[in-house]
mmCIF file of C-alpha atoms (C1' of nucleotides) in Angstrom:
data_model
loop_
_atom_site.group_PDB
_atom_site.id
_atom_site.type_symbol
_atom_site.label_atom_id
_atom_site.label_comp_id
_atom_site.label_asym_id
_atom_site.label_seq_id
_atom_site.Cartn_x
_atom_site.Cartn_y
_atom_site.Cartn_z
ATOM 1 C CA MET A 157 -11.541 -11.469 -0.637
ATOM 2 C CA ASP A 158 -9.777 -9.839 2.141
ATOM 3 C CA GLU A 159 -11.111 -6.555 3.242
ATOM 4 C CA GLU A 160 -7.613 -5.480 3.867
ATOM 5 C CA THR A 161 -6.751 -6.176 0.351
ATOM 6 C CA VAL A 162 -9.913 -4.214 -1.016
ATOM 7 C CA GLU A 163 -8.797 -1.279 1.232
ATOM 8 C CA ARG A 164 -5.320 -1.236 -0.183
ATOM 9 C CA VAL A 165 -6.648 -0.972 -3.605
ATOM 10 C CA ARG A 166 -9.187 1.586 -2.706
ATOM 11 C CA GLU A 167 -6.515 3.608 -1.112
ATOM 12 C CA VAL A 168 -4.164 3.414 -4.023
ATOM 13 C CA VAL A 169 -6.806 4.371 -6.508
ATOM 14 C CA ALA A 170 -8.133 7.067 -4.319
ATOM 15 C CA ALA A 171 -4.521 8.335 -4.185
ATOM 16 C CA ILE A 172 -4.247 8.870 -7.847
ATOM 17 C CA PRO A 173 -4.182 12.850 -8.467
ATOM 18 C CA PRO A 174 -6.480 14.384 -11.064
ATOM 19 C CA GLY A 175 -5.032 14.449 -14.438
ATOM 20 C CA GLN A 176 -3.037 11.402 -13.770
ATOM 21 C CA THR A 177 -3.513 7.746 -14.467
ATOM 22 C CA LEU A 178 -2.404 4.340 -13.390
ATOM 23 C CA SER A 179 -2.531 0.974 -14.847
ATOM 24 C CA TYR A 180 -4.370 -1.844 -13.335
ATOM 25 C CA GLY A 181 -0.937 -3.676 -12.950
ATOM 26 C CA GLU A 182 0.576 -0.657 -11.082
ATOM 27 C CA VAL A 183 -2.421 -0.458 -8.740
ATOM 28 C CA ALA A 184 -2.101 -4.173 -8.098
ATOM 29 C CA ALA A 185 1.592 -3.835 -7.383
ATOM 30 C CA ARG A 186 0.982 -0.807 -4.967
ATOM 31 C CA ALA A 187 -1.827 -2.820 -3.341
ATOM 32 C CA GLY A 188 0.195 -5.962 -3.020
ATOM 33 C CA LEU A 189 -1.841 -7.978 -5.322
ATOM 34 C CA ARG A 190 -0.531 -10.753 -7.340
ATOM 35 C CA SER A 191 -2.885 -10.096 -10.121
ATOM 36 C CA PRO A 192 -4.179 -7.076 -11.866
ATOM 37 C CA ARG A 193 -7.401 -8.848 -12.505
ATOM 38 C CA LEU A 194 -8.240 -8.349 -8.822
ATOM 39 C CA VAL A 195 -8.102 -4.830 -9.163
ATOM 40 C CA GLY A 196 -10.844 -5.013 -12.031
ATOM 41 C CA ARG A 197 -12.978 -7.220 -9.885
ATOM 42 C CA ILE A 198 -12.476 -4.897 -6.767
ATOM 43 C CA LEU A 199 -13.293 -1.812 -8.719
ATOM 44 C CA ALA A 200 -16.217 -3.216 -10.310
ATOM 45 C CA GLU A 201 -17.615 -4.303 -6.901
ATOM 46 C CA ASP A 202 -16.396 -1.707 -4.500
ATOM 47 C CA GLY A 203 -14.909 0.933 -6.699
ATOM 48 C CA HIS A 204 -18.162 2.781 -7.408
ATOM 49 C CA ASP A 205 -16.977 5.574 -4.980
ATOM 50 C CA LEU A 206 -13.511 5.781 -6.229
ATOM 51 C CA PRO A 207 -11.909 7.686 -9.333
ATOM 52 C CA TRP A 208 -11.792 4.279 -11.124
ATOM 53 C CA HIS A 209 -11.642 6.312 -14.396
ATOM 54 C CA ARG A 210 -7.934 7.141 -13.601
ATOM 55 C CA VAL A 211 -7.199 3.451 -13.910
ATOM 56 C CA LEU A 212 -6.435 2.301 -17.422
ATOM 57 C CA ARG A 213 -4.878 -0.848 -19.000
ATOM 58 C CA ALA A 214 -1.144 -1.223 -19.486
ATOM 59 C CA ASP A 215 -1.520 -0.032 -23.013
ATOM 60 C CA GLY A 216 -3.273 3.229 -22.103
ATOM 61 C CA THR A 217 -6.455 1.878 -23.411
ATOM 62 C CA CYS A 218 -9.813 1.190 -21.373
ATOM 63 C CA ALA A 219 -12.175 -1.522 -21.440
ATOM 64 C CA PRO A 220 -15.127 -1.162 -24.065
ATOM 65 C CA HIS A 221 -17.696 -1.106 -21.285
ATOM 66 C CA ILE A 222 -16.321 1.915 -19.710
ATOM 67 C CA ALA A 223 -14.557 3.538 -22.598
ATOM 68 C CA ALA A 224 -17.262 6.247 -22.875
ATOM 69 C CA GLU A 225 -17.409 7.025 -19.396
ATOM 70 C CA GLN A 226 -13.639 6.793 -19.000
ATOM 71 C CA SER A 227 -12.791 9.023 -21.702
ATOM 72 C CA ALA A 228 -15.579 11.622 -20.695
ATOM 73 C CA ARG A 229 -14.549 11.820 -16.867
ATOM 74 C CA LEU A 230 -10.637 12.071 -17.912
ATOM 75 C CA ARG A 231 -11.580 14.672 -20.525
ATOM 76 C CA ALA A 232 -13.325 16.504 -17.675
ATOM 77 C CA GLU A 233 -10.030 16.525 -15.774
ATOM 78 C CA GLY A 234 -8.155 17.745 -18.818
ATOM 79 C CA VAL A 235 -6.830 14.498 -20.020
ATOM 80 C CA LEU A 236 -7.318 13.824 -23.662
ATOM 81 C CA LEU A 237 -7.612 10.233 -25.012
ATOM 82 C CA VAL A 238 -5.810 10.159 -28.447
ATOM 83 C CA GLY A 239 -7.166 7.332 -30.754
ATOM 84 C CA GLY A 240 -8.990 5.734 -27.811
ATOM 85 C CA ARG A 241 -5.927 5.508 -25.782
ATOM 86 C CA LEU A 242 -4.046 7.796 -23.437
ATOM 87 C CA PRO A 243 -0.672 9.189 -24.324
ATOM 88 C CA ALA A 244 2.232 7.499 -22.454
ATOM 89 C CA GLU A 245 3.237 10.910 -20.822
ATOM 90 C CA ARG A 246 0.069 10.828 -18.944
ATOM 91 C CA ARG A 247 0.551 7.567 -17.361
ATOM 92 C CA ARG A 248 2.348 7.476 -13.850
ATOM 93 C CA ARG A 249 4.871 4.892 -13.208
ATOM 94 C CA GLY A 250 5.239 5.555 -9.583
ATOM 95 C "C1'" DG B 270 -14.769 -30.378 -7.860
ATOM 96 C "C1'" DC B 271 -14.630 -28.763 -12.640
ATOM 97 C "C1'" DC B 272 -15.420 -25.269 -16.077
ATOM 98 C "C1'" DA B 273 -16.314 -20.625 -17.765
ATOM 99 C "C1'" DT B 274 -16.081 -15.458 -17.231
ATOM 100 C "C1'" DG B 275 -14.242 -10.851 -15.765
ATOM 101 C "C1'" DA B 276 -12.901 -2.949 -15.587
ATOM 102 C "C1'" DC B 277 -5.800 -7.502 -16.864
ATOM 103 C "C1'" DA B 278 -0.725 -8.209 -18.287
ATOM 104 C "C1'" DG B 279 3.080 -10.240 -21.146
ATOM 105 C "C1'" DG B 280 4.918 -13.060 -24.742
ATOM 106 C "C1'" DA B 281 4.704 -15.333 -29.322
ATOM 107 C "C1'" DG B 282 3.053 -15.899 -33.996
ATOM 108 C "C1'" DG C 60 -1.483 -3.528 -35.724
ATOM 109 C "C1'" DC C 61 -4.229 -8.054 -34.129
ATOM 110 C "C1'" DT C 62 -5.193 -12.702 -32.209
ATOM 111 C "C1'" DC C 63 -4.180 -16.781 -29.124
ATOM 112 C "C1'" DC C 64 -2.154 -18.583 -24.903
ATOM 113 C "C1'" DT C 65 -0.772 -18.632 -20.197
ATOM 114 C "C1'" DG C 66 -0.867 -16.884 -15.233
ATOM 115 C "C1'" DC C 67 -3.641 -14.837 -11.750
ATOM 116 C "C1'" DC C 68 -7.713 -14.567 -8.114
ATOM 117 C "C1'" DA C 69 -12.579 -14.789 -7.058
ATOM 118 C "C1'" DT C 70 -17.389 -15.882 -8.205
ATOM 119 C "C1'" DG C 71 -21.398 -18.584 -10.096
ATOM 120 C "C1'" DG C 72 -23.525 -22.708 -12.459
#
DNA sequence: GCCATGACAGGAG
DNA sequence: GCTCCTGCCATGG
């Protein structure tokens, strides 16, 4: 894992404005990664200081492990998850 | 070196 | 709507 790659992802995630969200794929694309899974790995290891809760899956849903935290943090920013997923209008395309 | 797993994505059935 | 398969990269047994 290149530190530069990690920094890229960290910057992209940190650049997500409150109330907005990005998909793992979008973050990966912005960070220059060839796989969104790397985003998940990086966030899991070095994303504890980042607003990782603003990163969701392509469907607008979130992983079961973090679903509770995800929804709670987003709700604190004024984002409501409907049916366990985020409305498409809240998702930033870039 | 091979296989399995993970905060994923897209396509097919 | 859900499940299964494949591609992607890194890590651990």
